[in-house]
Every structure is written in structure tokens, then in C-alpha cells.
Amino acid sequence: MTDQESNAPVCPDWIWLISSNVHVAKDRGWVTTYTPFDSVLKCSLFISPGHLPVLGVGTVEIPTKCSPNRSGVASHGSLKLEEVLHVPDFPCNAVGGNIGDDYIVLLSQGKTKGSIKNSQGKNIAYFDRNRPLMTIKVSHRAGGPKLGPPVLQQGAEYTISCQWESKEQQRWLMHQLGSGRSNPKANPEGAADNNSPYTGAEKDYLKAHWRDEYDFLFAHGLSIYKEENRAKGRSLLRSLMSADNPDENRLDQGTSEHQDLPEEFVKQLERIKKHYDSSSTS
């Protein structure tokens, strides 16, 4: 991050979008760990253009107020979000519906619109009743991001939503694998090579979802003219097939098709499949 980016005021508005599948940060200043990554974010029909450029992915820690009834140190909390997209052209910051994977969101009719609790049931944030939409009450904290003026105006009507399409999530997964974040295990003796030629079933799956290998590789930022890219593609396709049918797509020897992928990436693939039936419907 440049000095200019770190010192620039950031948009303070963080809204909860229950129908969205990803977190979004409007300003680079919010993002701590940051990986440059070119992608696109699909937005609602009321945001033009329909797809906005993504510049990177990273971690955000939002300084929050836990409750309107507390003061002092006890009133402060922190909401940590992983794999947040940096999208400068998005109207504001967004917490996706996938926050339910790590936190508990409760709605309320009292002094707040609701609260966010951690896995132990402790309040770490609340939604400000004096702000539009489901806006998190952000804390002004020394050492935290310099907060700019609110973007969302009270009384105005907003229709905001976004989706990070499955093909883009898969590209991000491949980028992580290609960047050396994976630590593949050696195949046990007798296990099939995960980079062996496509089987007949795999070719059928490829044709049904991407027409051919060229289109599949192109959709994931890979080239059919580079053998290392084709090897990555075969590994990814087998992982996708296993995520689609975890009880059916096994190697002949009984080992998982994605046994050479780290657990964190297998979980990411399964999460992608949770939100999308298949890549062909993206």
C-alpha cells in the first residue's frame, strides 16, 4: 500500500447484504493482507455497469462498537473478514451473506437493527438504527483507518447487491495454487497420477460444462499452449468433479480425486459449489 493510500480517508459504511456471497471493500486502506488479483464482480441491475473490476483480495478488520449501551474499552469490538474483494467502484463496503459461515447475525426491533456475534455468542458489532440499510456501527479508533464522510444518505433509497461468480472464485483458487500457497502431498504408492490424461468421464464432464479443454482453461486464466497450465487444469477439473459428487468421483484405488490438494482449498471448492449448482449456470 502506498503512503497516499494508507493516509487517505476510507468509506466508513459497511452494509450487510444477505443475498450477496462475498465481502467487498471500497478502499484499499481497509485491507491489511492484500494480494493483487484482477477479477470482476457482478452487481445488481441498478448499478451501472453490471460488472465492476476487482483489483485485489485480502483481509479486513473492522473496528466496531459492540453495543449502544456500553462505553469505554468494553464498547469496542473487531469484525475480521477473510477474502474481501477490493472494488473501488462499488457504492460502499459490504459484508456478504457468507458471514454466516463464521459469525451469527441476529435481527432486532430495539435500540439497534440487530447484532453480530462470534461463535461464543459474544456481541462484536451491531447495526445502527440511525443509518440507512443494515449498516454496521464502526468505531473511530486510534491506529485504525482514517474514516471519511458517510456515503449512504438517510432517507435515500438504495438497491445494492453483488455476486462473485463461481468461475471467478475458481480463478482465484487457481491463482492461490499457482502462487505456491498449496503444499501438495506426494501420491501414495499405487494411487493414480492426478495429472494423467483425462478419462472418458472427465471428458464428458468437461464437454457438458465448458464445451472443450480450451474454453475450460481460458475461463480460468490458463493457456492450452502451456503444459504446466494444462496440468493445473486437469487437477482443478478433478477437484471440481469431486466437489460436485463427493461420494461418487473417486480414483479406482479409492483415494479422493483431490487428495493432493490442501484441505483449505478443498473447503473453498465445496463452498463455491454450495452457492452455485454448476459453473455452467454462472
Coordinates of C-alpha atoms in Angstrom, one line a residue, residues 88-234:
P88 CA -13.1 0.8 -5.8
D89 CA -16.2 1.5 -7.9
F90 CA -18.7 -0.3 -5.6
P91 CA -21.0 2.2 -3.8
C92 CA -19.8 1.3 -0.3
N93 CA -18.3 -1.5 1.7
A94 CA -20.3 -4.7 2.0
V95 CA -20.5 -7.7 4.3
G96 CA -21.9 -10.7 2.4
G97 CA -24.4 -13.3 3.5
N98 CA -21.5 -15.7 3.8
I99 CA -20.6 -14.0 7.1
G100 CA -22.9 -16.7 8.5
D101 CA -20.0 -19.2 7.9
D102 CA -18.1 -17.6 10.8
Y103 CA -20.5 -15.4 12.8
I104 CA -24.1 -15.3 14.0
V105 CA -26.3 -12.4 12.7
L106 CA -29.4 -11.6 14.7
L107 CA -32.1 -9.0 13.9
S108 CA -33.7 -6.8 16.5
Q109 CA -36.5 -4.3 17.0
G110 CA -34.9 -2.5 19.9
K111 CA -32.2 0.2 20.0
T112 CA -30.4 -1.4 17.2
K113 CA -31.4 -3.2 14.0
G114 CA -29.6 -6.3 15.0
S115 CA -26.2 -7.6 16.1
I116 CA -23.3 -9.8 15.0
K117 CA -22.0 -12.4 17.5
N118 CA -18.9 -14.6 17.4
S119 CA -19.0 -18.4 17.8
Q120 CA -19.0 -18.0 21.6
G121 CA -22.1 -15.8 21.4
K122 CA -20.3 -12.6 22.3
N123 CA -21.5 -9.3 20.7
I124 CA -18.8 -7.9 18.4
A125 CA -20.9 -5.5 16.3
Y126 CA -24.4 -4.1 15.8
F127 CA -26.4 -2.5 13.1
D128 CA -27.0 1.3 13.6
R129 CA -30.7 2.2 13.7
N130 CA -29.8 5.8 12.7
R131 CA -28.2 4.8 9.4
P132 CA -29.8 3.5 6.1
L133 CA -29.9 -0.2 5.3
M134 CA -28.2 -2.7 7.6
T135 CA -25.1 -0.5 8.4
I136 CA -22.6 -1.7 11.0
K137 CA -21.7 0.9 13.7
V138 CA -18.0 1.5 13.0
S139 CA -15.7 2.7 15.8
H140 CA -13.3 5.7 15.4
R141 CA -10.2 4.2 16.9
A142 CA -6.6 5.4 17.2
G143 CA -4.4 3.4 14.8
G144 CA -7.3 2.4 12.7
P145 CA -8.3 3.5 9.2
K146 CA -9.0 7.2 8.9
L147 CA -12.7 7.4 8.3
G148 CA -14.2 9.7 5.7
P149 CA -17.7 11.0 5.5
P150 CA -20.6 8.6 5.1
V151 CA -21.6 7.7 1.5
L152 CA -25.1 6.4 2.2
Q153 CA -27.6 9.2 3.0
Q154 CA -30.5 8.9 5.4
G155 CA -33.9 9.0 3.6
A156 CA -32.4 7.9 0.2
E157 CA -33.5 4.6 -1.4
Y158 CA -30.8 2.1 -2.3
T159 CA -30.9 -1.3 -4.1
I160 CA -27.4 -2.8 -3.7
S161 CA -26.3 -6.4 -4.2
C162 CA -23.4 -8.3 -5.7
Q163 CA -22.3 -11.8 -6.6
W164 CA -18.8 -13.1 -7.2
E165 CA -19.4 -15.7 -9.9
S166 CA -18.2 -19.2 -9.5
K167 CA -15.8 -19.1 -12.4
E168 CA -14.1 -16.0 -10.8
Q169 CA -13.9 -17.8 -7.5
Q170 CA -12.3 -20.8 -9.2
R171 CA -9.8 -18.5 -10.9
W172 CA -8.9 -17.1 -7.5
L173 CA -8.4 -20.6 -6.2
M174 CA -6.1 -21.4 -9.2
H175 CA -4.2 -18.2 -8.5
Q176 CA -3.6 -19.3 -5.0
L177 CA -2.4 -22.7 -6.1
G178 CA -0.1 -21.2 -8.7
S179 CA 1.3 -18.8 -6.1
G180 CA 2.6 -21.6 -4.1
R181 CA 0.1 -21.4 -1.2
S182 CA -0.6 -25.1 -1.7
N183 CA 1.6 -27.9 -0.3
P184 CA 0.5 -30.9 -2.3
K185 CA 1.1 -34.3 -0.7
A186 CA 3.0 -36.9 -2.6
N187 CA 0.7 -39.5 -4.2
P188 CA 0.7 -42.7 -2.1
E189 CA 2.1 -45.8 -3.7
G190 CA -0.4 -47.2 -6.2
A191 CA -2.5 -44.0 -6.4
A192 CA -3.3 -42.7 -9.8
D193 CA -1.4 -39.6 -11.1
N194 CA -3.7 -36.6 -10.8
N195 CA -2.1 -35.2 -13.9
S196 CA -2.7 -38.3 -16.0
P197 CA -4.7 -37.8 -19.3
Y198 CA -8.4 -37.1 -19.0
T199 CA -10.6 -40.2 -18.6
G200 CA -13.8 -40.6 -20.7
A201 CA -16.0 -39.5 -17.8
E202 CA -13.8 -36.4 -17.3
K203 CA -14.0 -35.5 -20.9
D204 CA -17.8 -35.8 -20.7
Y205 CA -17.9 -33.5 -17.7
L206 CA -15.6 -31.0 -19.5
K207 CA -17.8 -31.0 -22.6
A208 CA -21.0 -30.7 -20.5
H209 CA -19.8 -27.6 -18.6
W210 CA -17.2 -25.9 -20.8
R211 CA -17.5 -27.4 -24.3
D212 CA -13.8 -28.3 -24.5
E213 CA -10.5 -28.1 -22.8
Y214 CA -9.6 -24.8 -24.5
D215 CA -12.7 -23.0 -23.1
F216 CA -12.2 -24.5 -19.7
L217 CA -8.6 -23.3 -19.4
F218 CA -9.4 -19.9 -20.9
A219 CA -12.2 -19.4 -18.3
H220 CA -9.7 -20.0 -15.5
G221 CA -6.9 -17.8 -16.9
L222 CA -4.9 -20.7 -18.2
S223 CA -3.4 -21.4 -21.7
I224 CA -3.8 -24.7 -23.6
Y225 CA -0.4 -24.0 -25.2
K226 CA 1.5 -24.3 -21.9
E227 CA 1.8 -27.8 -20.5
E228 CA 2.0 -26.6 -16.9
N229 CA -1.3 -24.8 -17.4
R230 CA -2.9 -27.9 -18.8
A231 CA -1.6 -29.9 -15.8
K232 CA -3.2 -27.3 -13.4
G233 CA -6.4 -27.5 -15.4
R234 CA -6.6 -31.3 -15.0

